XYZ file of C-alpha atoms in Angstrom:
264
model
C -29.860 -5.444 -25.662
C -26.145 -6.151 -25.350
C -23.876 -4.754 -22.669
C -22.302 -2.459 -25.254
C -25.729 -1.075 -26.119
C -26.603 -0.502 -22.455
C -23.349 1.382 -21.878
C -23.451 3.265 -25.207
C -20.193 1.642 -26.278
C -21.242 0.367 -29.689
C -18.757 1.655 -32.257
C -16.274 2.745 -29.586
C -14.603 -0.667 -29.256
C -13.275 -3.225 -31.742
C -16.056 -5.606 -32.839
C -14.710 -8.757 -31.180
C -16.032 -9.082 -27.616
C -13.053 -10.184 -25.547
C -13.725 -12.148 -22.370
C -12.022 -11.202 -19.083
C -9.900 -14.360 -19.288
C -8.576 -13.380 -22.711
C -7.887 -9.839 -21.489
C -5.833 -11.284 -18.642
C -4.015 -13.605 -21.044
C -3.073 -10.628 -23.231
C -1.766 -8.728 -20.214
C 0.230 -11.724 -18.973
C 1.842 -12.233 -22.380
C 3.045 -8.625 -22.250
C 4.336 -9.009 -18.703
C 6.066 -12.326 -19.409
C 7.803 -10.771 -22.403
C 9.465 -8.376 -19.976
C 10.465 -11.249 -17.682
C 12.209 -13.053 -20.526
C 14.632 -10.151 -20.844
C 15.234 -9.874 -17.093
C 18.844 -10.256 -16.045
C 18.607 -10.586 -12.299
C 16.093 -10.995 -9.491
C 13.319 -8.718 -8.276
C 15.742 -6.062 -7.031
C 17.025 -5.053 -10.462
C 15.508 -2.285 -12.654
C 13.395 -4.902 -14.402
C 11.336 -5.290 -11.217
C 10.555 -1.573 -11.232
C 9.435 -1.850 -14.859
C 7.141 -4.739 -13.892
C 5.729 -2.656 -11.038
C 4.936 0.134 -13.485
C 3.099 -2.254 -15.814
C 1.072 -3.674 -12.916
C 0.371 -0.181 -11.593
C -0.938 0.964 -14.970
C -3.260 -2.048 -14.978
C -4.419 -1.076 -11.480
C -5.189 2.435 -12.748
C -7.344 1.344 -15.659
C -8.909 -1.942 -14.491
C -8.848 -2.671 -10.779
C -10.820 -5.910 -11.118
C -8.334 -7.368 -13.589
C -5.408 -6.129 -11.501
C -6.501 -8.071 -8.449
C -7.413 -11.122 -10.506
C -3.877 -11.181 -11.937
C -2.402 -10.670 -8.476
C -4.525 -13.393 -6.876
C -3.686 -15.908 -9.602
C 0.049 -15.131 -9.403
C 0.473 -14.040 -5.794
C 3.729 -15.920 -5.171
C 5.345 -14.419 -8.257
C 4.097 -10.838 -7.958
C 3.978 -10.289 -4.195
C 7.690 -9.301 -4.308
C 6.807 -6.780 -7.024
C 3.860 -5.031 -5.368
C 5.461 -5.205 -1.913
C 8.921 -5.998 -0.577
C 11.547 -5.831 -1.901
C 10.478 -3.846 -4.984
C 8.243 -1.431 -3.075
C 11.350 -0.005 -1.415
C 12.694 1.004 -4.819
C 9.244 2.357 -5.709
C 9.162 4.528 -2.584
C 12.629 5.890 -3.291
C 11.461 7.008 -6.734
C 7.775 7.667 -6.002
C 7.679 11.362 -6.892
C 9.066 10.613 -10.344
C 6.789 7.599 -10.833
C 3.636 9.407 -9.685
C 0.800 9.383 -12.226
C -2.391 9.521 -10.176
C -3.232 9.717 -6.469
C -4.148 6.639 -4.492
C -5.214 6.848 -0.865
C -5.387 9.999 1.271
C -2.782 12.528 2.320
C -2.989 14.383 5.631
C -0.282 16.945 6.289
C 0.884 19.402 8.892
C -0.716 22.105 6.741
C -4.122 20.469 7.245
C -4.266 21.097 10.987
C -7.738 22.228 11.904
C -9.215 20.786 8.685
C -8.894 17.013 9.112
C -12.345 16.494 10.588
C -13.923 17.808 7.400
C -11.398 16.537 4.858
C -11.808 12.921 5.975
C -15.237 13.072 4.321
C -13.583 13.706 0.965
C -12.893 9.975 0.724
C -15.691 8.592 -1.479
C -16.166 5.190 0.187
C -18.848 5.181 2.866
C -17.432 2.051 4.506
C -13.773 1.481 5.331
C -12.631 -1.583 7.254
C -8.864 -1.137 7.272
C -6.488 1.804 7.105
C -2.719 1.434 6.767
C -0.942 4.602 7.876
C 2.643 5.774 7.555
C 4.462 9.016 8.210
C 7.290 7.928 5.919
C 9.932 8.232 8.622
C 11.250 4.654 8.532
C 10.665 2.791 5.288
C 12.054 -0.757 5.094
C 15.423 0.204 6.520
C 15.769 2.918 3.848
C 15.235 5.708 6.333
C 13.162 8.859 5.952
C 11.400 8.900 2.562
C 8.763 11.456 3.516
C 5.531 11.439 1.544
C 6.972 8.827 -0.814
C 6.387 6.246 1.927
C 2.738 6.033 0.805
C 3.930 3.242 -1.495
C 4.308 0.992 1.548
C 0.688 1.489 2.617
C -0.576 0.918 -0.934
C 1.472 -2.241 -1.441
C 0.564 -3.699 1.942
C -3.153 -3.277 1.290
C -2.794 -4.792 -2.188
C -1.456 -7.941 -0.538
C -4.285 -7.952 2.004
C -6.806 -7.778 -0.813
C -5.130 -10.457 -2.933
C -4.072 -12.865 -0.188
C -6.685 -12.299 2.523
C -9.774 -11.491 0.460
C -10.402 -8.032 1.900
C -12.738 -5.882 -0.191
C -10.546 -3.408 -2.135
C -13.320 -0.814 -1.938
C -13.076 -0.853 1.858
C -9.381 -0.243 2.444
C -7.575 3.078 2.678
C -3.836 3.798 2.438
C -2.930 6.996 4.289
C 0.129 9.221 4.339
C 0.621 11.633 7.235
C 3.112 14.196 5.949
C 4.825 16.101 8.738
C 7.864 16.990 6.643
C 11.126 15.144 6.033
C 14.694 15.335 7.247
C 15.961 13.753 4.029
C 18.225 16.421 2.519
C 17.892 15.003 -0.992
C 14.088 15.257 -0.866
C 14.174 18.727 0.661
C 16.130 19.892 -2.386
C 14.284 17.846 -5.027
C 11.983 20.037 -7.191
C 9.933 16.952 -8.115
C 9.253 15.944 -4.508
C 5.513 15.690 -3.813
C 5.547 16.307 -0.077
C 6.119 19.181 2.329
C 9.641 20.486 1.868
C 10.242 21.318 5.497
C 11.959 19.551 8.350
C 9.907 17.023 10.284
C 7.737 18.100 13.148
C 8.520 16.422 16.436
C 7.381 16.471 20.028
C 4.000 18.003 20.802
C 3.623 19.462 17.301
C 3.944 15.994 15.792
C 1.559 14.423 18.290
C -1.024 17.140 17.635
C -1.162 16.147 13.949
C -1.470 12.448 14.793
C -4.169 13.062 17.404
C -6.243 15.181 15.030
C -5.964 12.535 12.318
C -7.033 9.740 14.673
C -10.001 11.736 15.947
C -11.150 12.474 12.393
C -10.841 8.852 11.261
C -12.692 7.405 14.236
C -15.417 10.029 13.912
C -16.246 8.938 10.377
C -15.430 5.221 10.702
C -15.755 4.261 14.383
C -15.043 0.570 13.781
C -12.113 0.873 11.388
C -8.852 -0.966 12.062
C -5.892 1.399 11.949
C -2.942 -0.882 11.488
C 0.313 -0.646 13.353
C 3.226 -3.041 13.012
C 3.266 -3.855 16.711
C -0.468 -4.601 16.764
C -0.263 -6.876 13.745
C 2.746 -8.701 15.186
C 1.023 -9.455 18.486
C -2.154 -10.478 16.657
C -0.127 -12.950 14.611
C 1.560 -14.378 17.690
C -1.708 -14.758 19.595
C -3.301 -16.290 16.505
C -0.501 -18.850 16.351
C -1.232 -19.920 19.926
C -4.936 -20.222 19.133
C -4.189 -22.244 15.975
C -2.309 -24.770 18.121
C -5.373 -25.182 20.306
C -3.504 -23.967 23.373
C -4.780 -21.532 26.015
C -3.493 -17.973 25.903
C -1.734 -18.552 29.206
C 0.784 -20.592 27.195
C 1.838 -17.555 25.185
C 4.898 -16.668 27.324
C 6.200 -20.218 26.829
C 6.140 -20.044 23.032
C 9.396 -20.202 21.084
C 9.317 -17.397 18.523
C 11.495 -17.349 15.419
C 11.744 -14.373 13.070
C 13.243 -14.951 9.631
C 16.122 -12.550 9.049
C 17.747 -9.901 11.197
C 16.550 -6.790 9.413
C 15.492 -3.623 11.177
C 11.816 -4.584 11.332
C 12.584 -8.050 12.712
C 14.729 -6.490 15.420
C 12.028 -3.929 16.261
C 9.535 -6.734 16.873
C 11.684 -8.094 19.680
C 12.218 -4.749 21.390
């Protein structure tokens, strides 16, 4: 019995059985055709079009998506993450086609402990969380900042070999102070000003309690934690004791907002 017979697909597909490699080749030909007509680098509208093609592949065939990304990581990392992901986040409500990840909002207070079980995966190893308040130096993008969490985890899967079924991008929507988004009828998030102070912390605390109740060993990533892990890992890779850490010379490429934050 063939695979098509087992899955009741006979007659629903063209007769030629196409191997995964040929499917990838077909996709790459389509993507390269777009690149031929590109005028500039990854920051121009062509990059956003490439992101949309890759995202559609992710929607319909996750295995092929990651295979393409792994085989072309140097070329497509700037498309699925920085710098293109900044443009994606700015336009996310208009680009939205299907949900990816989880959304916890200020309206979910009192419900997070139960709603965390709506995520279908029993095991989650890594969660990347954002509240959308500071996205790549672009400021407050509200719920549209979920694109950062999605793109970051895509790179972790492709470059670090993390199981894509065991990662979770999360958006914590506590509102936005972005006037344009507050007035945009297409905006997907809460159209209210951001919570702050104790109200904000109450949402974060409830989210953290819910996550660690369901997945006690999950890593919830923060930029500061990842930065210090990288620095300590660099000391270990040199074969030096951790006591040498204060004597390390640290260089950060660029003087962007994130680079400056790391030194504060």
